[in-house]
Short mmCIF file of C-alpha atoms in Angstrom, two decimals:
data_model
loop_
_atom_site.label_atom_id
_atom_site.label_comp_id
_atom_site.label_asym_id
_atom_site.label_seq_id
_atom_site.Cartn_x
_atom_site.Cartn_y
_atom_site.Cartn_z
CA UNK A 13 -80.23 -34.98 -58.12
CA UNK A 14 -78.96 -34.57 -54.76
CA UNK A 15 -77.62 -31.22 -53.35
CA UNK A 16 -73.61 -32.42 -53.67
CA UNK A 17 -74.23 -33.89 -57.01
CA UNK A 18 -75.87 -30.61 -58.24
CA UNK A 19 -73.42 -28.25 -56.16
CA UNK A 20 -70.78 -30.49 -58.60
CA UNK A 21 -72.22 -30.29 -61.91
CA UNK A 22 -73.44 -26.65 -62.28
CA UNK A 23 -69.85 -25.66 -61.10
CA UNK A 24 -68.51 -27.04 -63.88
CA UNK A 25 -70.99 -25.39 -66.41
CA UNK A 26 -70.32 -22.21 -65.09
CA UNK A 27 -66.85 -22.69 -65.80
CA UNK A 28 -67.56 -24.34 -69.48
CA UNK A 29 -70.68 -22.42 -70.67
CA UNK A 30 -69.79 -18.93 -69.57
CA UNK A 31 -72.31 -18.65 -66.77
CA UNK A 32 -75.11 -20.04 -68.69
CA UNK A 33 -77.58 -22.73 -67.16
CA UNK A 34 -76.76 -26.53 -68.40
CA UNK A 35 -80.48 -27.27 -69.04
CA UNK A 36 -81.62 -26.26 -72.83
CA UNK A 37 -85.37 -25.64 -71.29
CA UNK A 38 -87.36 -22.53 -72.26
CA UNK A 39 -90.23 -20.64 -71.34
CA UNK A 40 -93.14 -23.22 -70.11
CA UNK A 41 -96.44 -23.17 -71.05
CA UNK A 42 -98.03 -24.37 -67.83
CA UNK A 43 -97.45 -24.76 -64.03
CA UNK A 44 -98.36 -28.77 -64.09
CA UNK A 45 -94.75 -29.93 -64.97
CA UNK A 46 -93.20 -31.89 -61.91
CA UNK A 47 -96.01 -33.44 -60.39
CA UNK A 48 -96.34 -37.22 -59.88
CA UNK A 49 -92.67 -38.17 -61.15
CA UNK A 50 -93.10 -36.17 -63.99
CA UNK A 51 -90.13 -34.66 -65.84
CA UNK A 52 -89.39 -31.27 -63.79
CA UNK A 53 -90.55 -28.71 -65.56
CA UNK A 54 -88.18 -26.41 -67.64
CA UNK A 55 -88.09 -22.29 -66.73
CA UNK A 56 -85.49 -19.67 -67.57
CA UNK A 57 -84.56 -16.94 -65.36
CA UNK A 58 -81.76 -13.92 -65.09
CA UNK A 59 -79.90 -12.00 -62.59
CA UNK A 60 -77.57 -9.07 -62.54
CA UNK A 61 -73.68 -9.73 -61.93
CA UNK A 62 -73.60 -8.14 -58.37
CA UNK A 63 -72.90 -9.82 -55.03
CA UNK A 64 -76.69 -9.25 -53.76
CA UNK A 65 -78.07 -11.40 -56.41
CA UNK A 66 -76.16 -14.07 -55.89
CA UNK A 67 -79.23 -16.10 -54.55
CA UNK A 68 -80.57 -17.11 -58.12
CA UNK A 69 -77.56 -19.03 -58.95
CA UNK A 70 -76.88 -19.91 -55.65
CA UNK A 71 -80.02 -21.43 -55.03
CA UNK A 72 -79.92 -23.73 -58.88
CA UNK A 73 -75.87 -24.14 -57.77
CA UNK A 74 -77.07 -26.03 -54.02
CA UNK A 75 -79.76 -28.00 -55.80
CA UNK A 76 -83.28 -26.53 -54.10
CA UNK A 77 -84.94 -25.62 -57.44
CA UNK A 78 -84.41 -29.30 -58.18
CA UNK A 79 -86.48 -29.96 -54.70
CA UNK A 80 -89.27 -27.87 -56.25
CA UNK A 81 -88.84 -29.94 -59.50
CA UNK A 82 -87.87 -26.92 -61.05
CA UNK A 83 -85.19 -27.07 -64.26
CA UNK A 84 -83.99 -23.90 -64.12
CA UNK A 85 -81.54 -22.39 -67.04
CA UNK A 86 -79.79 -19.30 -66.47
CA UNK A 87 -79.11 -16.74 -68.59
CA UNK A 88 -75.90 -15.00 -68.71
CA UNK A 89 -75.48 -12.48 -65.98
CA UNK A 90 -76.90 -9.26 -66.67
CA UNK A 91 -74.77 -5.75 -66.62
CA UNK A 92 -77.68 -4.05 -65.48
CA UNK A 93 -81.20 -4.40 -64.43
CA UNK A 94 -82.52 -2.71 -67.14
CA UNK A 95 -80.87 -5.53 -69.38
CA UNK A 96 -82.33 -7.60 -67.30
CA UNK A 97 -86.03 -6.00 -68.04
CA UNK A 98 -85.58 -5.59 -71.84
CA UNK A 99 -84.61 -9.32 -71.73
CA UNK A 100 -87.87 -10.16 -69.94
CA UNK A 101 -89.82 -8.12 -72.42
CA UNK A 102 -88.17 -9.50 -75.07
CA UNK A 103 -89.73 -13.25 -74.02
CA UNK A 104 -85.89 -14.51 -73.44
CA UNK A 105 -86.29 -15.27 -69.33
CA UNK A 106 -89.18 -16.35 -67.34
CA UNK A 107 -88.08 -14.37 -64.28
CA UNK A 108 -85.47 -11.39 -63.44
CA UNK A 109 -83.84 -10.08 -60.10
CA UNK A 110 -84.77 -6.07 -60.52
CA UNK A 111 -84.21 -2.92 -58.16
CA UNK A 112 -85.23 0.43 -58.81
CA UNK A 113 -85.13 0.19 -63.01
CA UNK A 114 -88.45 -1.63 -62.26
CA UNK A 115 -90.15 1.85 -61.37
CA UNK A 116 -89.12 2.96 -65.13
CA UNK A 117 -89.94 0.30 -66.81
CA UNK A 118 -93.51 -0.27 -65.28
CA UNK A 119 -94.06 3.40 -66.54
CA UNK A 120 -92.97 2.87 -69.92
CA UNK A 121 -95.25 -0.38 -70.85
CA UNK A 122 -93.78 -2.91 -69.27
CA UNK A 123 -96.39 -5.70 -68.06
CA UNK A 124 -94.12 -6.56 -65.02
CA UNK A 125 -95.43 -8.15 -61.77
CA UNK A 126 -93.36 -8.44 -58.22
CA UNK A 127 -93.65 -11.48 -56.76
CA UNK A 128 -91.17 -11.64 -54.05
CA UNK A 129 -88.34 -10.28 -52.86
CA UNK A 130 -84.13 -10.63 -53.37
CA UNK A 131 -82.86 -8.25 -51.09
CA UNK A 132 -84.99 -6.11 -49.22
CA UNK A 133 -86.97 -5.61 -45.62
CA UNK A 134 -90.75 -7.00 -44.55
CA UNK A 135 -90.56 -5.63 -41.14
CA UNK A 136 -88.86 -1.49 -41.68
CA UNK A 137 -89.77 0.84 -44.35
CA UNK A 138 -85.37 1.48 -44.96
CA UNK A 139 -82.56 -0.79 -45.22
CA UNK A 140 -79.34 -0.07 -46.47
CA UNK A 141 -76.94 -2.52 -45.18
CA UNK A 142 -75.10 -3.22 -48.80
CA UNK A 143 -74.53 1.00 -48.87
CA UNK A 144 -71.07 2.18 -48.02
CA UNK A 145 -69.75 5.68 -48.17
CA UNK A 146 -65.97 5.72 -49.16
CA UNK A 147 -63.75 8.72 -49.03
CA UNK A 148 -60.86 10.02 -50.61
CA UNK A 149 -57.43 10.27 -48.46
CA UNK A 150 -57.65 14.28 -47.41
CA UNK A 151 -61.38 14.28 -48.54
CA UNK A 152 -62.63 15.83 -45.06
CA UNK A 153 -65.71 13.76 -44.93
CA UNK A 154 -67.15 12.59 -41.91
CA UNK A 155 -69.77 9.83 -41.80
CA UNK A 156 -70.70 11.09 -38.22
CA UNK A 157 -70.88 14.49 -39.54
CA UNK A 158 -72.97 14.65 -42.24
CA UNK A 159 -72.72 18.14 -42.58
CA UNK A 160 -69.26 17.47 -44.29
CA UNK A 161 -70.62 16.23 -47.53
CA UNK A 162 -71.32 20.14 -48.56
CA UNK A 163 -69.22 21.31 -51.37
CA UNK A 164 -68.00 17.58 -52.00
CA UNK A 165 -67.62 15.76 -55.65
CA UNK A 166 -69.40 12.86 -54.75
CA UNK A 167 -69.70 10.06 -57.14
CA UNK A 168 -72.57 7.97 -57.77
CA UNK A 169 -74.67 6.44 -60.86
CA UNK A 170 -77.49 8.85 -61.49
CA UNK A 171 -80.88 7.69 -61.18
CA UNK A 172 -79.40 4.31 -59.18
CA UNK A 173 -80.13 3.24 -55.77
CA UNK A 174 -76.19 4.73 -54.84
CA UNK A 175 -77.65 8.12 -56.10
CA UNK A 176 -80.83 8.11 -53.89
CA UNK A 177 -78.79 7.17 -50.68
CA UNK A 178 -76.50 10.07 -51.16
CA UNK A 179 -79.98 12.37 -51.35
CA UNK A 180 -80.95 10.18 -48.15
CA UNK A 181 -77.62 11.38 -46.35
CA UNK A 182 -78.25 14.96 -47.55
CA UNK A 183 -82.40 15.14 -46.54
CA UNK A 184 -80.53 13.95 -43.20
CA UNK A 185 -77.81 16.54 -42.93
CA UNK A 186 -80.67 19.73 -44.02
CA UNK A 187 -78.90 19.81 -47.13
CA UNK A 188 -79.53 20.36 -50.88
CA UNK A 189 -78.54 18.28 -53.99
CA UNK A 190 -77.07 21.51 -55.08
CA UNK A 191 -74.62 21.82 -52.23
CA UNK A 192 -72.70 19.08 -53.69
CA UNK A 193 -71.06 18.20 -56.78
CA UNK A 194 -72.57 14.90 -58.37
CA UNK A 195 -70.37 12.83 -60.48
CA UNK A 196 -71.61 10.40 -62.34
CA UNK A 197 -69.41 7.47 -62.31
CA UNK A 198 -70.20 4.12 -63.06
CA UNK A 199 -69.38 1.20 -59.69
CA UNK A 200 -66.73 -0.16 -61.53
CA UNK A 201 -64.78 2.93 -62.17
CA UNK A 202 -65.60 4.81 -58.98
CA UNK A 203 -62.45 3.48 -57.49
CA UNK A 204 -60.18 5.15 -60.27
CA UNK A 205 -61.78 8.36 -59.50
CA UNK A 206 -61.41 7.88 -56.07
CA UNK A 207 -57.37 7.65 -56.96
CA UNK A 208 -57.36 10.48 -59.54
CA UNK A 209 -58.46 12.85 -57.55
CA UNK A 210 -61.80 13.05 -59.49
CA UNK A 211 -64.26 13.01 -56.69
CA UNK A 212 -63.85 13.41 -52.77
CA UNK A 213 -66.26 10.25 -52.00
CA UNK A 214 -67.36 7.26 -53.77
CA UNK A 215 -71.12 6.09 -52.83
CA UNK A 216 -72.36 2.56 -54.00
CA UNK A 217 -73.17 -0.84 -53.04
CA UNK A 218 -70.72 -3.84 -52.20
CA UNK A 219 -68.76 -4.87 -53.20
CA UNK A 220 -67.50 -1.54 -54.66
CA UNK A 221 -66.83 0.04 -51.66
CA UNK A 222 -64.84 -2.79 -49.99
CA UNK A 223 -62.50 -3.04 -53.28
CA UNK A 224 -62.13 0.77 -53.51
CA UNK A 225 -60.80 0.90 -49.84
CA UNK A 226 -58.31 -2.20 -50.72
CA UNK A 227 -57.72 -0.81 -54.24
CA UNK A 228 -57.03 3.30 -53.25
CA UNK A 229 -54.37 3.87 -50.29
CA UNK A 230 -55.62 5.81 -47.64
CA UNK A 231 -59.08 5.70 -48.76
CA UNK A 232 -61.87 4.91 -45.91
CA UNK A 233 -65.03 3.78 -45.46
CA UNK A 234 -67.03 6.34 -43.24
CA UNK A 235 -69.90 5.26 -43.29
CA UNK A 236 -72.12 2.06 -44.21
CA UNK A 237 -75.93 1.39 -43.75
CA UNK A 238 -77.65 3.53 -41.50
CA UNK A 239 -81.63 3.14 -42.67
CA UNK A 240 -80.89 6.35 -44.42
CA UNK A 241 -83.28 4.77 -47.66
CA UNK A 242 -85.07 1.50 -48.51
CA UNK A 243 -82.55 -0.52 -50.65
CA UNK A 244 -85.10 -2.83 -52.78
CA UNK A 245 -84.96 -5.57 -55.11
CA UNK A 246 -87.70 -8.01 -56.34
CA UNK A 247 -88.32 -11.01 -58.24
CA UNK A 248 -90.34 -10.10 -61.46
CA UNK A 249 -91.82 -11.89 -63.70
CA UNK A 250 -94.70 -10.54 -66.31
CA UNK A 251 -98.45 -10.42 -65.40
CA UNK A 252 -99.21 -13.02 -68.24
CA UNK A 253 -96.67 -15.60 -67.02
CA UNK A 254 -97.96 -15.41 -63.45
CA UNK A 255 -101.49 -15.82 -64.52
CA UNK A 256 -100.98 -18.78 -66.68
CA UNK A 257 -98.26 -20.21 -64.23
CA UNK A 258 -99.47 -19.52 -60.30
CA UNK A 259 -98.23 -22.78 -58.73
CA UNK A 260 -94.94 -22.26 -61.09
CA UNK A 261 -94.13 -19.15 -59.36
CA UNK A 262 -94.83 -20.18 -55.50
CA UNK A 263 -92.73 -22.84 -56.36
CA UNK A 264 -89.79 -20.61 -57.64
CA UNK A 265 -90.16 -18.55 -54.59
CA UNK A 266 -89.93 -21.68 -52.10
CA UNK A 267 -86.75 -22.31 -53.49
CA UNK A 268 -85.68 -18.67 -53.29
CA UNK A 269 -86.96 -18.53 -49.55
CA UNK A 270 -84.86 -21.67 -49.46
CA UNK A 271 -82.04 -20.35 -51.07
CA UNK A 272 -82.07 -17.22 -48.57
CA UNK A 273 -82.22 -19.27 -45.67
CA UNK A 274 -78.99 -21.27 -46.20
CA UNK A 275 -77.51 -17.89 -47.20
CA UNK A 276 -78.65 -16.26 -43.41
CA UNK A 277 -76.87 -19.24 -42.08
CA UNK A 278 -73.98 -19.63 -44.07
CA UNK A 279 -72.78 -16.49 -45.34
CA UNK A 280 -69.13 -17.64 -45.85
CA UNK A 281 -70.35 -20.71 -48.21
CA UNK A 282 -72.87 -18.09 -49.73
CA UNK A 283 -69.57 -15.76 -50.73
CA UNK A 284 -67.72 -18.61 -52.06
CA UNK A 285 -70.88 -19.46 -54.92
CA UNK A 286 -70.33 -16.04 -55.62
CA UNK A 287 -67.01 -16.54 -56.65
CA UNK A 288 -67.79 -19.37 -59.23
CA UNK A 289 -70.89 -17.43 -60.31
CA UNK A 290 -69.34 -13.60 -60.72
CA UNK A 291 -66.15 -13.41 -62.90
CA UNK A 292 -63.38 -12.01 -61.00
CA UNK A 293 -65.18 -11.85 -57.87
CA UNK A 294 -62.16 -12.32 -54.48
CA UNK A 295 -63.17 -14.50 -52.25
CA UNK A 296 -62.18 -12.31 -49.46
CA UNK A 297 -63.94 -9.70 -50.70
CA UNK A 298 -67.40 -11.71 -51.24
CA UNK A 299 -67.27 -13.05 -47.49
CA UNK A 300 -67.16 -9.68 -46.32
CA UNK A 301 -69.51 -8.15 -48.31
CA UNK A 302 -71.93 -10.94 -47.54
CA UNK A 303 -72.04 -10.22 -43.90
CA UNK A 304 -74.06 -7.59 -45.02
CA UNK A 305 -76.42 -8.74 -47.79
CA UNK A 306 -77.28 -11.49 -45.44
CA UNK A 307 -78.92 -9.32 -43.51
CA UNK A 308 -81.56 -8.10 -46.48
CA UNK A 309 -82.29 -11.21 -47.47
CA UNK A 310 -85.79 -11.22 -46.37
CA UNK A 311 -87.97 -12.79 -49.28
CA UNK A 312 -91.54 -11.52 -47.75
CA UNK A 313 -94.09 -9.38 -48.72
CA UNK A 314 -95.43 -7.00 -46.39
CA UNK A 315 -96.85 -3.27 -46.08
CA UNK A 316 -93.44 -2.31 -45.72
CA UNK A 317 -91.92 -3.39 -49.22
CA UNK A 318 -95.51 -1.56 -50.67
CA UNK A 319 -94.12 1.72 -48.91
CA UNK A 320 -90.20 1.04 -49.77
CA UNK A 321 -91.25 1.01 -53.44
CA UNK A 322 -93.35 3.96 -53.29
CA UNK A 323 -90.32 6.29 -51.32
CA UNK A 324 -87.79 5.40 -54.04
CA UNK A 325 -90.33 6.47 -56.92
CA UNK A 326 -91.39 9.32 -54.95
CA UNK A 327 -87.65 10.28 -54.80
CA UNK A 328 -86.70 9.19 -58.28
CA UNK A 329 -89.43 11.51 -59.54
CA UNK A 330 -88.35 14.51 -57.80
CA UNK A 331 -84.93 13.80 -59.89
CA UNK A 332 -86.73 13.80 -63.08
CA UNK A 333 -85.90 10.43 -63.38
CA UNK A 334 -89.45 8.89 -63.28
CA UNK A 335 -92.87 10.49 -63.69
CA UNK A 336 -94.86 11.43 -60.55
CA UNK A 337 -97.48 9.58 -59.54
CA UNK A 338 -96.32 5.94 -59.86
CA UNK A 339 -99.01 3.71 -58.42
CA UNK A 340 -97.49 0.62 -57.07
CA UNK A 341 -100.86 -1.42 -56.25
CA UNK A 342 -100.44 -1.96 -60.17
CA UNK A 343 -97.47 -3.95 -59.63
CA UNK A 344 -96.57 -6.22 -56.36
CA UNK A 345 -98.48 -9.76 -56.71
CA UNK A 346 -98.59 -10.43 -53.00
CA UNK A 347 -100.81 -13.88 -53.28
CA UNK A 348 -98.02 -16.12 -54.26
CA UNK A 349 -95.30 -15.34 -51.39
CA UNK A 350 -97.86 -14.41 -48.59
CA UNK A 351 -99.20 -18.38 -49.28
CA UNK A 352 -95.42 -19.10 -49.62
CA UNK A 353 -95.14 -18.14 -46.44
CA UNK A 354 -98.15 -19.30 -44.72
CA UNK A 355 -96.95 -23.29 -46.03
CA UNK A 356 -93.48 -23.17 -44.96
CA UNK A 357 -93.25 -20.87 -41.74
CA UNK A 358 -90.02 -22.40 -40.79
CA UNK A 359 -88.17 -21.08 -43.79
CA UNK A 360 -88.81 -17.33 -42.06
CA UNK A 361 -88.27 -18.25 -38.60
CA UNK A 362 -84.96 -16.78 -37.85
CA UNK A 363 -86.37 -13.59 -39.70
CA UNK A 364 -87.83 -11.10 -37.31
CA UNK A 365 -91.76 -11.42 -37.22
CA UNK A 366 -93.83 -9.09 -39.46
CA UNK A 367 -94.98 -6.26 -37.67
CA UNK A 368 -99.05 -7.31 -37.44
CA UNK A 369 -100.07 -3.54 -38.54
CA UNK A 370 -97.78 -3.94 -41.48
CA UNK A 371 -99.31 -7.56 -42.60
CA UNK A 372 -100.94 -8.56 -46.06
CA UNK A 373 -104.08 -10.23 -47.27
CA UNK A 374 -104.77 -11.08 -51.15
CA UNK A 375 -107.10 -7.93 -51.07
CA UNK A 376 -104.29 -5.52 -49.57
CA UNK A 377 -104.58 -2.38 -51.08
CA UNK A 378 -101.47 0.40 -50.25
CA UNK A 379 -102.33 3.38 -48.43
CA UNK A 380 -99.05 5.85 -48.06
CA UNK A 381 -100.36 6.75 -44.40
CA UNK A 382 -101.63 3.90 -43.09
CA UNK A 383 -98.22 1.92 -44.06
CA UNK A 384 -95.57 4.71 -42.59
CA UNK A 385 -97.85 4.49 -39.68
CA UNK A 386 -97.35 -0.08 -39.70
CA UNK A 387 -93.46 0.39 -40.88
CA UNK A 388 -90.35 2.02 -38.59
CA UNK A 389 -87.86 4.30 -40.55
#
């Protein structure tokens, strides 16, 4: 089916079939489907309903899992990415977008493997491009003065990837988690607080923060990005599937390398998929919070992401939100997406280059100092 054809038809099932993919396929049994003319073979896979995971349905919307004879059926979007896991474990997808509730999960039982990347950073330990502070009008906060923060209600989603940046900003400011007032607030509602009067900043991921400025008067955005953490998010899949299915997966992450690379050069075509794939998402709003997820979209494995993974669970645990201890050599299945990347070099060459400290073999084994030492801040 060619790209224009495909862009065509999957619009319309989004619109008919609430979101869901048109094929009826489900979980394969091998990796052999495809070749030689062969019917393309038939795989399921699931994504969270937020702006930087817009490259799953992107990528079956413009047509280049069909290149990889690939029949991919989506599931509907997820609320969160621990939906997302308990619908892997459950056997209904082949393959889930996941951020930090991967740490979690892996700890209590889950078989996961990371195979590749959605949103992310091969070449710098933190990236934070999607994070936005937004304050209140009259809040006194200062993203050039982090200093400001202390004695602020500040809301954020305990435990998420919003919550560790604000402990980022504090570490950098010499403060304490205690000279603020967390609020837990869900995305979604942060914006009504913001209004109320219930918290003095909102702190989250796009496109929250662009549609809390628009949606409170005389709210601001004071600050966005920065490097403050590593914002993560991988493609997983279980161990089992991968083993039974290793050309199955490198050919699911050519497409999402694909995918990526029509999103780095055409962010404002990028925005409006998002818009046919994410109910009530603006189209103004999508184009601008694209000009930043564009630039995480680096699908690559390298020492960095090893080291990314490990600072979130190392800051998760001091929370109480995870155990201590998390080993993530059990976890990242670098052999698919390093050869990936060795058989289609062009698909990363507008990405910068991998620092050559920071590169992976098949026998890569993480070493905290070693990797800080290969990876800028």
């Amino acid at each position: 089916m060619s790209r224009s054809k495909r862009h065509i038809v999957v619009a319309a099932c989004a619109g008919l079939l609430l979101l869901a993919g048109c094929s009826d396929g489900s979980t394969v049994d091998d990796d052999v489907g495809g070749a030689g003319g062969a019917a393309p073979t038939k795989v399921s896979a699931g994504y969270v309903s937020a702006i930087d995971q817009i490259g799953l349905p992107a990528g079956v919307e413009a047509g280049y899992f069909d290149e990889q004879s690939l029949d991919v059926k989506l599931a509907d979007p997820y609320a969160t990415g621990v939906d997302a896991l308990n619908a892997l474990q459950a056997g209904e997808v082949d393959f889930v977008q996941v951020g930090t509730p991967a740490i979690a999960a892996a700890q209590k039982g889950i078989d996961l493997t990371l195979v590749g990347n959605y949103t992310g950073s091969s070449t710098q330990r933190s990236i934070d491009e999607t994070m936005a502070v937004v304050a209140g009008p009259g809040a006194g906060v200062d993203g050039k003065d982090l200093k400001t923060l202390k004695g602020k209600r500040i809301g954020v989603s305990e435990g998420s990837i919003n919550h560790l940046y604000l402990l980022g900003l504090l570490k950098k400011a010499g403060l304490e988690a205690d000279d603020v007032k967390i609020v837990n607030t869900e995305p979604p509602d942060l914006a009504v607080a913001l209004k109320t009067g219930g918290i003095d900043a909102a702190i989250v991921w796009d496109p929250f923060p662009i549609t809390a400025v628009k949606q409170v008067e005389g709210a601001k955005e004071v600050l966005r990005g920065g490097g403050y953490i590593p914002f993560v998010g991988y493609l997983v899949t279980t161990r089992e599937f991968a083993e039974k299915n290793p050309a199955l997966v490198e050919r699911f992450l050519t497409a999402r390398a694909q995918t990526d690379q029509w999103m780095r050069e055409n962010p404002d075509d990028a925005a409006d998929s998002a818009t046919r794939w994410l109910p009530g998402t603006d189209k103004a709003v999508a184009e601008k919070a694209m000009k930043y997820n564009v630039k995480q979209l680096d699908p690559r494995f390298s020492a960095c992401n090893f080291l990314a993974l490990d600072t979130l669970a190392g800051l998760l645990a001091e929370q109480g939100a995870v155990k201590s201890g998390f080993d993530v050599n059990k976890y990242f299945d670098p052999a698919p997406i390093l050869k990936v990347m060795d058989e289609n070099p062009d698909l990363f060459k507008d990405l910068p280059a991998v620092p050559e400290s920071a590169a992976l073999d098949t026998d890569y084994t993480f070493d905290r100092t070693t990797a800080a030492k290969a990876c800028p801040s």
